[in-house]
């Protein structure tokens, strides 16, 4: 995909990362912005080790759509995702949207499963099972 990976902060307080093919410089001119593979970023502060922990989940998990149009009036700000985080985002897209499919390969993306350790994935699965993540 040649799209930009962008982090959106919405008026609701939600933070969503998604591909978009629209230039952020002209966002004010759009009525809607297209978000492809939107993933919500949830964070939690830890008082024990003074770190912030991030959890990812499909933005609208109960729906089938991989492409959503969002009214720009609901967006507070948008910024490109840091380059070193794009691989993790792409791995999350593969896991959330194409876990049982080879469809993602159509986009020309190749993934290295070493991005997340088995311990990371186990902790994530445990958090979901124990309802620590919405």
CSV table of C-alpha atoms in Angstrom, one decimal:
chain,number,residue,atom,x,y,z
A,1,UNK,CA,0.0,0.0,0.0
A,2,UNK,CA,1.2,3.5,-0.8
A,3,UNK,CA,-1.1,5.0,1.7
A,4,UNK,CA,0.0,7.1,4.7
A,5,UNK,CA,-0.3,5.5,8.1
A,6,UNK,CA,-1.8,8.2,10.3
A,7,UNK,CA,-2.7,8.6,13.9
A,8,UNK,CA,-6.0,10.4,14.5
A,9,UNK,CA,-7.2,12.0,17.7
A,10,UNK,CA,-11.0,12.3,17.7
A,11,UNK,CA,-13.2,14.7,19.7
A,12,UNK,CA,-14.5,11.6,21.6
A,13,UNK,CA,-11.0,11.1,23.0
A,14,UNK,CA,-10.4,8.0,21.0
A,15,UNK,CA,-7.1,7.6,19.2
A,16,UNK,CA,-7.2,5.6,16.0
A,17,UNK,CA,-4.3,4.7,13.6
A,18,UNK,CA,-5.2,3.9,10.0
A,19,UNK,CA,-4.0,4.0,6.4
A,20,UNK,CA,-5.3,6.9,4.5
A,21,UNK,CA,-4.7,8.0,0.9
A,22,UNK,CA,-5.7,11.6,1.6
A,23,UNK,CA,-3.1,14.3,2.2
A,24,UNK,CA,-3.2,15.5,5.8
A,25,UNK,CA,-2.2,19.0,4.6
A,26,UNK,CA,-5.6,19.4,3.0
A,27,UNK,CA,-7.7,17.7,5.6
A,28,UNK,CA,-9.7,20.8,6.4
A,29,UNK,CA,-11.0,20.8,2.8
A,30,UNK,CA,-12.5,17.3,3.0
A,31,UNK,CA,-16.0,16.5,4.4
A,32,UNK,CA,-14.9,13.0,5.1
A,33,UNK,CA,-11.6,11.2,5.5
A,34,UNK,CA,-11.2,7.5,4.5
A,35,UNK,CA,-9.6,5.3,7.2
A,36,UNK,CA,-8.4,1.9,5.9
A,37,UNK,CA,-7.8,-0.8,8.5
A,38,UNK,CA,-8.6,1.5,11.5
A,39,UNK,CA,-7.1,0.3,14.8
A,40,UNK,CA,-7.9,2.0,18.1
A,41,UNK,CA,-5.0,2.6,20.5
A,42,UNK,CA,-5.9,2.3,24.2
A,43,UNK,CA,-3.3,3.3,26.8
A,44,UNK,CA,-2.9,2.6,30.5
A,45,UNK,CA,-0.4,4.1,32.9
A,46,UNK,CA,1.5,1.8,35.2
A,47,UNK,CA,2.4,3.2,38.6
A,48,UNK,CA,4.7,0.2,39.3
A,49,UNK,CA,7.3,0.8,36.5
A,50,UNK,CA,6.3,4.3,35.6
A,51,UNK,CA,5.5,3.3,32.0
A,52,UNK,CA,2.6,3.7,29.7
A,53,UNK,CA,1.3,0.5,28.1
A,54,UNK,CA,-0.6,0.5,24.8
A,55,UNK,CA,-3.2,-1.9,23.7
A,56,UNK,CA,-4.6,-2.2,20.2
A,57,UNK,CA,-8.0,-3.4,19.0
A,58,UNK,CA,-10.0,-3.1,15.8
A,59,UNK,CA,-11.7,0.3,16.0
A,60,UNK,CA,-15.2,-1.0,15.3
A,61,UNK,CA,-14.7,-4.6,16.3
A,62,UNK,CA,-18.2,-5.8,15.7
A,63,UNK,CA,-18.3,-4.7,12.1
A,64,UNK,CA,-16.9,-6.3,9.0
A,65,UNK,CA,-15.8,-3.1,7.2
A,66,UNK,CA,-12.1,-2.6,6.6
A,67,UNK,CA,-12.7,0.9,5.2
A,68,UNK,CA,-14.6,3.6,7.1
A,69,UNK,CA,-15.3,7.2,6.2
A,70,UNK,CA,-15.2,9.6,9.1
A,71,UNK,CA,-16.5,13.2,9.1
A,72,UNK,CA,-13.5,15.5,9.5
A,73,UNK,CA,-15.5,17.5,12.0
A,74,UNK,CA,-15.0,14.7,14.5
A,75,UNK,CA,-11.2,14.8,14.1
A,76,UNK,CA,-9.2,16.9,16.6
A,77,UNK,CA,-5.8,16.3,15.0
A,78,UNK,CA,-3.9,13.9,12.8
A,79,UNK,CA,-0.2,13.1,12.4
A,80,UNK,CA,1.8,10.5,10.6
A,81,UNK,CA,2.7,7.4,12.6
A,82,UNK,CA,6.3,7.2,13.5
A,83,UNK,CA,8.1,5.1,10.9
A,84,UNK,CA,9.6,2.6,13.4
A,85,UNK,CA,6.0,1.8,14.5
A,86,UNK,CA,4.6,1.1,11.1
A,87,UNK,CA,5.7,-2.6,11.0
A,88,UNK,CA,3.9,-3.2,14.3
A,89,UNK,CA,0.7,-1.5,12.9
A,90,UNK,CA,0.9,-3.7,9.8
A,91,UNK,CA,1.3,-6.8,11.9
A,92,UNK,CA,-1.8,-5.7,13.9
A,93,UNK,CA,-3.7,-5.2,10.7
A,94,UNK,CA,-2.8,-8.7,9.6
A,95,UNK,CA,-3.8,-10.2,13.0
A,96,UNK,CA,-7.1,-8.3,13.3
A,97,UNK,CA,-8.3,-8.2,9.8
A,98,UNK,CA,-6.7,-11.1,8.0
A,99,UNK,CA,-5.9,-13.7,10.7
A,100,UNK,CA,-7.2,-16.6,8.7
A,101,UNK,CA,-6.5,-15.3,5.2
A,102,UNK,CA,-3.8,-14.7,2.7
A,103,UNK,CA,-5.7,-11.7,1.3
A,104,UNK,CA,-3.3,-9.2,2.9
A,105,UNK,CA,-0.5,-10.4,0.6
A,106,UNK,CA,-2.5,-8.8,-2.3
A,107,UNK,CA,-1.4,-5.4,-0.9
A,108,UNK,CA,2.2,-6.3,-1.4
A,109,UNK,CA,3.0,-6.2,2.3
A,110,UNK,CA,5.5,-8.7,3.8
A,111,UNK,CA,5.6,-9.3,7.5
A,112,UNK,CA,8.2,-10.5,9.9
A,113,UNK,CA,6.6,-12.4,12.8
A,114,UNK,CA,9.6,-11.4,15.0
A,115,UNK,CA,8.0,-8.0,15.7
A,116,UNK,CA,6.1,-9.5,18.6
A,117,UNK,CA,7.6,-12.2,20.8
A,118,UNK,CA,5.5,-15.2,21.9
A,119,UNK,CA,5.4,-13.7,25.4
A,120,UNK,CA,3.9,-10.4,24.0
A,121,UNK,CA,1.2,-12.4,22.1
A,122,UNK,CA,0.4,-14.5,25.2
A,123,UNK,CA,0.1,-11.4,27.4
A,124,UNK,CA,-2.2,-9.8,24.8
A,125,UNK,CA,-4.4,-12.9,24.6
A,126,UNK,CA,-4.5,-13.1,28.4
A,127,UNK,CA,-5.6,-9.5,28.6
A,128,UNK,CA,-8.5,-10.2,26.1
A,129,UNK,CA,-9.6,-13.3,27.9
A,130,UNK,CA,-9.6,-11.6,31.3
A,131,UNK,CA,-11.5,-8.6,29.8
A,132,UNK,CA,-8.7,-6.2,30.5
A,133,UNK,CA,-9.2,-4.9,27.0
A,134,UNK,CA,-12.5,-3.8,25.5
